[in-house]
CSV table of C-alpha atoms and ligand atoms in Angstrom, one decimal:
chain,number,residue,atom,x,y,z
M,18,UNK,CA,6.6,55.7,49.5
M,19,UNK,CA,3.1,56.3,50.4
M,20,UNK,CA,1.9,59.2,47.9
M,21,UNK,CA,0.2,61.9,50.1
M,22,UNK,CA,-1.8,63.8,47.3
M,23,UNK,CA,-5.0,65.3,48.6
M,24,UNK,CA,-8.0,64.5,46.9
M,25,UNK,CA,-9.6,66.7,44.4
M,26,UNK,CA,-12.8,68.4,44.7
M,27,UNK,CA,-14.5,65.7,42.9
M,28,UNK,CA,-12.7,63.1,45.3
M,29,UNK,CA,-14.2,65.2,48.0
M,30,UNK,CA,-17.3,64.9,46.9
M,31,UNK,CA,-17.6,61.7,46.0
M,32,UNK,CA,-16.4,60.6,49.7
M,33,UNK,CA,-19.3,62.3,51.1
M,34,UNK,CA,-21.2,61.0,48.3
M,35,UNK,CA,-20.5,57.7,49.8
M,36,UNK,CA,-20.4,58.3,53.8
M,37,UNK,CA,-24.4,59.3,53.2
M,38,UNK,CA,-25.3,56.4,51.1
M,39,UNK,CA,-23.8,54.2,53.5
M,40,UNK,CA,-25.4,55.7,56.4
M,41,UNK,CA,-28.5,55.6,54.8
M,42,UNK,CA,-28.0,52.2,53.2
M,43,UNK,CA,-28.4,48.5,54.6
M,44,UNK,CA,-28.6,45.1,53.5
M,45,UNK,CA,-31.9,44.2,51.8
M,46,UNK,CA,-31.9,41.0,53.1
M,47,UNK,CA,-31.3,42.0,56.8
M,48,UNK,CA,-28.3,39.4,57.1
M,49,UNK,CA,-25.9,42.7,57.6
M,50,UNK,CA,-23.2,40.3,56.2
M,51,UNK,CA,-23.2,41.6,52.2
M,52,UNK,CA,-20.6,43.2,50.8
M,53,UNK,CA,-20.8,45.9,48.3
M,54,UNK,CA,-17.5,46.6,45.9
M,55,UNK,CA,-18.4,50.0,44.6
M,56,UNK,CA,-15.6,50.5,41.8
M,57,UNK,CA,-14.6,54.0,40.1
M,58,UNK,CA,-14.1,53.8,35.9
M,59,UNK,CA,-13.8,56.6,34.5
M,60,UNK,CA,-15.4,55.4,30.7
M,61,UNK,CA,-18.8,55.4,29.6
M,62,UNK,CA,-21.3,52.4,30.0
M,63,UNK,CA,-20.2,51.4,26.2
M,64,UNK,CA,-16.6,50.4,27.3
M,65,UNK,CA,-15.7,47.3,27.4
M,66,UNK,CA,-14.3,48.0,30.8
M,67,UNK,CA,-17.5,48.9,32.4
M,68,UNK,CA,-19.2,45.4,30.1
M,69,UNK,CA,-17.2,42.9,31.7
M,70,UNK,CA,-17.2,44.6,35.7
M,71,UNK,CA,-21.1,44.9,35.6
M,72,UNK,CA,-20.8,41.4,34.3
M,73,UNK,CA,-18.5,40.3,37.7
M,74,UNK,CA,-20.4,42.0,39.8
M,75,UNK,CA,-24.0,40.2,38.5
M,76,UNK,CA,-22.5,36.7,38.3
M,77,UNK,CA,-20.7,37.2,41.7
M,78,UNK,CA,-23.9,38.4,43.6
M,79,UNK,CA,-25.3,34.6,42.0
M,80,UNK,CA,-22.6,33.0,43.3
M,81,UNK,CA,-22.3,33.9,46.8
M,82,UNK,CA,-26.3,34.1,46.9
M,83,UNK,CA,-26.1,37.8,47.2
M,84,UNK,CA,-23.3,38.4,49.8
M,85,UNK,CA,-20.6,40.3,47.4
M,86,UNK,CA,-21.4,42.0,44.6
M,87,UNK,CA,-19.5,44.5,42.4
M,88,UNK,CA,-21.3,48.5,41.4
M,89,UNK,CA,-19.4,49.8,39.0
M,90,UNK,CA,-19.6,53.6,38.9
M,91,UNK,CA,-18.9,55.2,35.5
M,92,UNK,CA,-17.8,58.7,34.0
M,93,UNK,CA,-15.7,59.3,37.0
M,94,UNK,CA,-18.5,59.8,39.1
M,95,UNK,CA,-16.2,58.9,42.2
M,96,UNK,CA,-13.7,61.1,41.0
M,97,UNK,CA,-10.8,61.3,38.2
M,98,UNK,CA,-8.1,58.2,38.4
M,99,UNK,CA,-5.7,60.2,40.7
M,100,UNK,CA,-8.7,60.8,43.6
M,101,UNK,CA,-10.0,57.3,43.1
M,102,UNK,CA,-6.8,55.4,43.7
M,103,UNK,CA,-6.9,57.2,47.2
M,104,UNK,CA,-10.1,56.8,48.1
M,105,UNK,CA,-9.2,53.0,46.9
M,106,UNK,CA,-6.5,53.3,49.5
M,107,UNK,CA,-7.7,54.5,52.0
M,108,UNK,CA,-11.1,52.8,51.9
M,109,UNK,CA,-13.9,55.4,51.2
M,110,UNK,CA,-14.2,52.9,47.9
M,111,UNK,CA,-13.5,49.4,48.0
M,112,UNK,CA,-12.3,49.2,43.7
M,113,UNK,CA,-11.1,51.1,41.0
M,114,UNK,CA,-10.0,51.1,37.4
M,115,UNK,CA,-6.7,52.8,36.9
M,116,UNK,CA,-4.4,53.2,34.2
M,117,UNK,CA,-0.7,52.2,34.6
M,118,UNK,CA,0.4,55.6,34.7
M,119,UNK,CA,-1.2,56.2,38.7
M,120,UNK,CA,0.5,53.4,39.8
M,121,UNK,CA,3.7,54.5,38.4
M,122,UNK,CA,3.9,57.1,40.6
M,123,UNK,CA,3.4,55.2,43.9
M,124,UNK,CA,5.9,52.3,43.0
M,125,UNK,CA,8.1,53.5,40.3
M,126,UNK,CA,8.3,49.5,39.0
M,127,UNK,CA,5.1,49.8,37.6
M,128,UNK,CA,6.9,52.4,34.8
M,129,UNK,CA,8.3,49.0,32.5
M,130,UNK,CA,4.8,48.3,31.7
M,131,UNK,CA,3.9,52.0,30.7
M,132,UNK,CA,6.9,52.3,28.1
M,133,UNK,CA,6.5,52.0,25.0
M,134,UNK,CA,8.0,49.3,23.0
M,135,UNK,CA,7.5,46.4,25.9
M,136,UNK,CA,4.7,45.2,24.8
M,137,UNK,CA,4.4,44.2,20.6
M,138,UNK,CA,0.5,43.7,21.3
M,139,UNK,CA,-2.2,42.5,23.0
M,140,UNK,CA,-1.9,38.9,23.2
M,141,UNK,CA,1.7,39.5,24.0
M,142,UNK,CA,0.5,42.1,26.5
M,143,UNK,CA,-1.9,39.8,28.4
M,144,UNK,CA,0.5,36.7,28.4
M,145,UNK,CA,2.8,39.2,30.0
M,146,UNK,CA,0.3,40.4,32.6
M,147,UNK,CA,-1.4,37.4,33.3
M,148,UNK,CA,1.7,35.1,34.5
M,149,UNK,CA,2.3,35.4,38.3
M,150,UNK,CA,6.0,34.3,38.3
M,151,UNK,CA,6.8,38.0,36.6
M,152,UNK,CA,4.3,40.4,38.0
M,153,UNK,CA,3.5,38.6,41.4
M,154,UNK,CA,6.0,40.6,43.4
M,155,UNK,CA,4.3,43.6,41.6
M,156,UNK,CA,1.0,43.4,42.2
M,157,UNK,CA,1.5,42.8,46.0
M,158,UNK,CA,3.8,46.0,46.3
M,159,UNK,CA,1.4,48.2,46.9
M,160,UNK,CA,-0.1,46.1,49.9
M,161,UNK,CA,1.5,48.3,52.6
M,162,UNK,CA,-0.7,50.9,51.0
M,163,UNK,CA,-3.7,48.7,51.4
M,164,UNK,CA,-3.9,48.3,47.4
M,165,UNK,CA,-4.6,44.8,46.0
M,166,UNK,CA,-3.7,44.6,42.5
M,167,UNK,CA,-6.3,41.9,40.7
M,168,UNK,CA,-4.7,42.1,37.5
M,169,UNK,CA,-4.7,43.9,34.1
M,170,UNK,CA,-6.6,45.2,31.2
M,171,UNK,CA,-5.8,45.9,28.4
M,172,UNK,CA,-5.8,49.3,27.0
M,173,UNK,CA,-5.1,48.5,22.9
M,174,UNK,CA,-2.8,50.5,20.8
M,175,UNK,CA,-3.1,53.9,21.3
M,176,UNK,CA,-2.6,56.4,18.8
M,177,UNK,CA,-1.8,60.1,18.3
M,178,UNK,CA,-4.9,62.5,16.7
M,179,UNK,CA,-5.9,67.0,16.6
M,180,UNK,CA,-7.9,68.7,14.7
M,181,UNK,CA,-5.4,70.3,12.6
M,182,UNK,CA,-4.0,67.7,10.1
M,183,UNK,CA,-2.2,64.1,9.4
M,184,UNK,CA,0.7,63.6,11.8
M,185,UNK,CA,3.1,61.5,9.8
M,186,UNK,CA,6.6,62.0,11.3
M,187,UNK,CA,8.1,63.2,14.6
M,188,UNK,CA,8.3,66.8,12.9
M,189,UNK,CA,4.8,67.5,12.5
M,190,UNK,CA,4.1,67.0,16.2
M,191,UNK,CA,6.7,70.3,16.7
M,192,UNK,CA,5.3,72.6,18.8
M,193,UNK,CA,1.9,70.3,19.0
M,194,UNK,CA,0.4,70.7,23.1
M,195,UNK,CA,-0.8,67.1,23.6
M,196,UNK,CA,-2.2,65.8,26.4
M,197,UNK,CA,-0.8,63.2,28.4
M,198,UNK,CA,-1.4,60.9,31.6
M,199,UNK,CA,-0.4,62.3,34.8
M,200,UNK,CA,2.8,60.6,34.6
M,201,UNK,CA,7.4,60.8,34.1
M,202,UNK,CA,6.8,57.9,31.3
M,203,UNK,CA,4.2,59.5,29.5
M,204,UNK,CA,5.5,63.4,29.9
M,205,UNK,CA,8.6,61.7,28.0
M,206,UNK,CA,7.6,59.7,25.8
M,207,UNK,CA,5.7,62.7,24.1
M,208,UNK,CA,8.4,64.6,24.2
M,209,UNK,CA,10.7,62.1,22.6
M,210,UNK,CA,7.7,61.9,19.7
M,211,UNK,CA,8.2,65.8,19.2
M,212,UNK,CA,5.7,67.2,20.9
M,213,UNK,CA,5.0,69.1,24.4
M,214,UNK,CA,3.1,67.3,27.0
M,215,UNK,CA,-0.1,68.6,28.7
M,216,UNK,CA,-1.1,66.5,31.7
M,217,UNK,CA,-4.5,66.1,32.7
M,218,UNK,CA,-7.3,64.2,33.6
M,219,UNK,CA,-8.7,61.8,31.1
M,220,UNK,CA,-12.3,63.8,31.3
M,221,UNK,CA,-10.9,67.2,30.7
M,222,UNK,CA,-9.5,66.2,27.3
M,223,UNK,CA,-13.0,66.7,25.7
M,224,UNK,CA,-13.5,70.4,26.5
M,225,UNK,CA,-9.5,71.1,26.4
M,226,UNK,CA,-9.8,69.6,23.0
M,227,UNK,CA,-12.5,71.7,22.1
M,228,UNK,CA,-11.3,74.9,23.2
M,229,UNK,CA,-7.9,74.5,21.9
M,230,UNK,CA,-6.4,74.5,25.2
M,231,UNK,CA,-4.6,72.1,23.6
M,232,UNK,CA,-3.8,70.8,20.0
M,233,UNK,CA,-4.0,67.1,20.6
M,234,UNK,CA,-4.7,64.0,22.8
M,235,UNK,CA,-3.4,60.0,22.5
M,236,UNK,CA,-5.6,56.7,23.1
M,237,UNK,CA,-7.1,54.0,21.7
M,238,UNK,CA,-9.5,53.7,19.1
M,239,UNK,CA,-12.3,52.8,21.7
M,240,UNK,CA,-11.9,55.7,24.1
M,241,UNK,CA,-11.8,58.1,21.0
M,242,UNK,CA,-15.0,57.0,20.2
M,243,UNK,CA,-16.6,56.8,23.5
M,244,UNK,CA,-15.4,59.8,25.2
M,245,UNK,CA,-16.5,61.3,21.7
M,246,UNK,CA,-13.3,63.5,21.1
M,247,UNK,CA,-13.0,62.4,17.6
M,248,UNK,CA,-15.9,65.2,17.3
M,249,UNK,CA,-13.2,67.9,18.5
M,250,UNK,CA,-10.5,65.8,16.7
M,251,UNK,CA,-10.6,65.0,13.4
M,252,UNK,CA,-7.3,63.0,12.2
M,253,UNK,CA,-6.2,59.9,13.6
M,254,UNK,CA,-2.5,59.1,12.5
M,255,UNK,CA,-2.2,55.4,13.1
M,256,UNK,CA,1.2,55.7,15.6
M,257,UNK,CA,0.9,53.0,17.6
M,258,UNK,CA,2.9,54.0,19.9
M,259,UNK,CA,1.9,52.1,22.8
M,260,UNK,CA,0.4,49.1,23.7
M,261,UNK,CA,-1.7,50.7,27.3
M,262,UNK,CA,-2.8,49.0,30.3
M,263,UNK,CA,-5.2,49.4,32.9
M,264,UNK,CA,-5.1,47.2,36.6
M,265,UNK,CA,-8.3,46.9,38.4
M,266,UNK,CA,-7.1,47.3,42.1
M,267,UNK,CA,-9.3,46.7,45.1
M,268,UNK,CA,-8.5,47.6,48.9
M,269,UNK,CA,-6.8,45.0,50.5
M,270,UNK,CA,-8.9,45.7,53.9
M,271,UNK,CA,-11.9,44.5,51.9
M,272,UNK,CA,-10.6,41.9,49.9
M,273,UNK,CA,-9.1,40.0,52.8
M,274,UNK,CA,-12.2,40.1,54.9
M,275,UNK,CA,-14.4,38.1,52.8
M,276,UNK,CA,-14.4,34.2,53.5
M,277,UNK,CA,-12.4,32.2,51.7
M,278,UNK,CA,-15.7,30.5,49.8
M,279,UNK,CA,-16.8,34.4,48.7
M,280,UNK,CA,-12.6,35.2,47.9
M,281,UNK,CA,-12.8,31.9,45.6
M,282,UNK,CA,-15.9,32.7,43.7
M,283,UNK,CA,-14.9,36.2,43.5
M,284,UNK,CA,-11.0,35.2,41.8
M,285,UNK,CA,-13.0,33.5,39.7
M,286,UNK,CA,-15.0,35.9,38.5
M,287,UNK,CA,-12.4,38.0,38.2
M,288,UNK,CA,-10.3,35.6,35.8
M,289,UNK,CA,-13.5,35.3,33.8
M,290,UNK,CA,-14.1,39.2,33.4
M,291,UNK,CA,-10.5,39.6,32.0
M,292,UNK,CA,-11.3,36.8,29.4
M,293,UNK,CA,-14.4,38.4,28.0
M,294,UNK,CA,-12.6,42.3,28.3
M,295,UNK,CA,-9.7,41.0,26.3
M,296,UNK,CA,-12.4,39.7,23.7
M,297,UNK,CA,-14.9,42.3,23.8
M,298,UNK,CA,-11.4,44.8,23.4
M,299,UNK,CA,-10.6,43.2,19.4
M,300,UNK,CA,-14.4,43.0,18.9
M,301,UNK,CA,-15.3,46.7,20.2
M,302,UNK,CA,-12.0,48.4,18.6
M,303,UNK,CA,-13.2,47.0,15.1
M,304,UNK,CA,-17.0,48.6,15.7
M,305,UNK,CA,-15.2,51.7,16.9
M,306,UNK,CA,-13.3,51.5,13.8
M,307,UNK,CA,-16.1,51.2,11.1
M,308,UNK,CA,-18.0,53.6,13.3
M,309,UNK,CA,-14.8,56.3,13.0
M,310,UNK,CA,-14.6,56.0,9.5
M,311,UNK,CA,-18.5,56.3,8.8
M,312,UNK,CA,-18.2,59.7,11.1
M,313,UNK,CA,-15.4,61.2,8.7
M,314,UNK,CA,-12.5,60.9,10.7
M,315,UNK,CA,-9.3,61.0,8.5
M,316,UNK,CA,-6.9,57.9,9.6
M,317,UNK,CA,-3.4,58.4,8.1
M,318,UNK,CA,0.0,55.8,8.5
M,319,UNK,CA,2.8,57.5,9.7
M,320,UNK,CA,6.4,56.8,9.4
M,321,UNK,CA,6.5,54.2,12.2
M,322,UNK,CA,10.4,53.4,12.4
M,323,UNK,CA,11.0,57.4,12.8
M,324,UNK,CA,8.9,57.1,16.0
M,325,UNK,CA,10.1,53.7,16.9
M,326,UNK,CA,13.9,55.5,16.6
M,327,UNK,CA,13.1,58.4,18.6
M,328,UNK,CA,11.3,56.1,21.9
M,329,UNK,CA,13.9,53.7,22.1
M,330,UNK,CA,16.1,55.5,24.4
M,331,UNK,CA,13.0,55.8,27.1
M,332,UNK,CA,14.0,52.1,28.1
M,333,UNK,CA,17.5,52.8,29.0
M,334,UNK,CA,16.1,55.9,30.9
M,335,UNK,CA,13.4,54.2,33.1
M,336,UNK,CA,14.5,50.4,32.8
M,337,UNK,CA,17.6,50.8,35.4
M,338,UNK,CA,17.4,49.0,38.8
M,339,UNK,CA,17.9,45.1,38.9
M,340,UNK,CA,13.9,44.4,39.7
M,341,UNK,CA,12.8,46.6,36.5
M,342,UNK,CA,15.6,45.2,34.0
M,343,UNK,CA,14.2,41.8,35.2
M,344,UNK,CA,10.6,42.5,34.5
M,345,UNK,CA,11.6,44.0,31.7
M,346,UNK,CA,13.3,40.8,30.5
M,347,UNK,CA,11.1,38.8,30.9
M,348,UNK,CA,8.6,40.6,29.5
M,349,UNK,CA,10.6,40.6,26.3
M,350,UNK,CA,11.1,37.3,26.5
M,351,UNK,CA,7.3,36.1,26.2
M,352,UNK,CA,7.2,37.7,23.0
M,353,UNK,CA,6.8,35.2,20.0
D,2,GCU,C1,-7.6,54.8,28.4
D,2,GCU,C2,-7.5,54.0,29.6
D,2,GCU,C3,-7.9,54.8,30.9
D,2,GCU,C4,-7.1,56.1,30.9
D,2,GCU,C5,-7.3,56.8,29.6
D,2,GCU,C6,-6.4,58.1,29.7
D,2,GCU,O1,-8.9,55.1,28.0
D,2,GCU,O2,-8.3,52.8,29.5
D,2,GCU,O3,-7.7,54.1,32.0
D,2,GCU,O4,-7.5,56.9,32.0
D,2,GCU,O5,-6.8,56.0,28.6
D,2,GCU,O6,-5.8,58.5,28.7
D,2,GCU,O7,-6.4,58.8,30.7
């Protein structure tokens, strides 16, 4: 199952990028036992994504006295989520921030979590995500690719918005190009909303946006904001149509060769940065909010049981082999 996608051009480069630095680089202390987790994100230094890994990676270096730390490098400087999970993989970067949609496509399980109408919200999201007896087999699926999943965050409610006008029903999104995550999930779920699906990379949506290569994108309030594409984009109807999620994944190679005193402190750290990104996430999508509003961004509610109607039948399409209907179950289950 091992996905066999070249790496991009930015991929490329960034592998070179990081052969010189580590020829060139060292250990300050001359122990030549440090470890440094250089991990791609693709969002600016605002996120709360890129808050609470800088945040790991400075309490872990105190920890372990300065043998691990964590470097988190933004704006998909190592590449665009598709190249970064390889270079994950294959260990030209020890960690990475992906959305839910790249894993889909090298273990088709991953898919329950990117449909929409699993998760209600965040809480419910993160209850879901967070308890080993449903998403243990999961996350150690991908270890015969040398892919450690350390858990999820949480991507908030995303949201449909152009530059043309309010989106209120299923029929306003006719003939609408909107872009989507390089994924089965997402190509359909657009196209069960009305409209047709553009895949791309999350940092082409700007300029597409802008030159009208296409009409519209999806995400959360945050990412609007930050990637700045409610300058090219105007309305934001309020669909809700998915509760997102991101995994940080690490290469198993590098995770297992750390003691088990630096593995501890470093699970630990780990737990702790998904408590404050789940806080920062309420906290930062109200700024965003406030700060939207203030820029002139029209919000508009949309007819949410019309959409609701018309992605229900995504979960008999994707939710069909015995280990999906089970996650799915008992991700239902945990709601209140
Ligand atoms: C969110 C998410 C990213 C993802 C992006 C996208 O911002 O946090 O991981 O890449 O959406 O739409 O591509």
């Amino acid at each position: 199952m091992r996905s066999t996608k070249f790496l991009g051009l930015a991929g490329t480069a960034a592998a070179m990028m990081l052969t010189l630095a580590a020829c060139g680089g060292g250990d300050a202390s001359g122990a030549g036992d440090s470890k440094e987790f250089r991990l791609a994100l693709n969002q600016t230094e605002t996120h709360p994504s890129y808050i609470a890994l800088d945040n790991m990676g400075k309490n872990l270096d105190k920890a372990t006295d300065g043998r691990v730390s964590v470097d988190v490098y933004a704006n998909e400087t190592l590449g665009a989520q598709q190249e970064a999970i390889q270079l994950v993989s294959d260990g030209t970067v020890e960690m990475a921030v992906v959305s839910g949609t790249q894993l889909e496509n090298l273990n088709p399980e991953f898919q329950v979590f990117n449909l929409p109408g699993v998760f209600d919200n965040v809480e419910h999201q993160m209850k879901v995500v967070g308890d080993e007896t449903i998403v243990g087999d999961l996350y150690s699926s991908l270890e015969d690719q040398n892919l450690t999943v350390l858990g999820g965050f949480t991507q908030g409610t995303r949201s449909i918005y152009n530059a043309k006008g309010p989106v209120k029903g299923p029929a306003d999104m006719a003939g609408m190009k909107i872009r989507v995550q390089e994924s089965d999930v997402q190509l359909d779920m657009i196209k069960a909303m009305g409209g047709a699906p553009a895949p791309m990379a999350f940092g082409e949506v700007y300029t597409a946006l802008q030159s009208g290569v296409i009409d519209a994108a999806e995400n959360n309030e945050v990412s609007y904001l930050t990637q700045k594409h409610s300058e090219v984009a105007k309305y934001f109807s309020n669909t809700n149509h998915l509760v997102g999620l991101d995994y940080v994944v690490v290469n198993t190679d590098a995770y297992e060769a750390m003691s088990a005193e630096d593995r501890t402190a470093f699970d630990e750290q780990w737990t702790a940065a998904v408590t404050e990104h789940t806080g920062l996430w309420t906290t930062e999508t109200e700024k965003a909010h406030k700060e939207l509003e203030g820029s002139g961004v029209k919000f508009n509610d949309v007819d949410t049981a019309a959409f609701q109607t018309a992605l229900k039948p995504l979960i008999e399409k994707y939710v069909t082999t015995d280990s999906a209907k089970k996650i799915y179950d008992a991700a239902r289950a945990a709601a209140s």
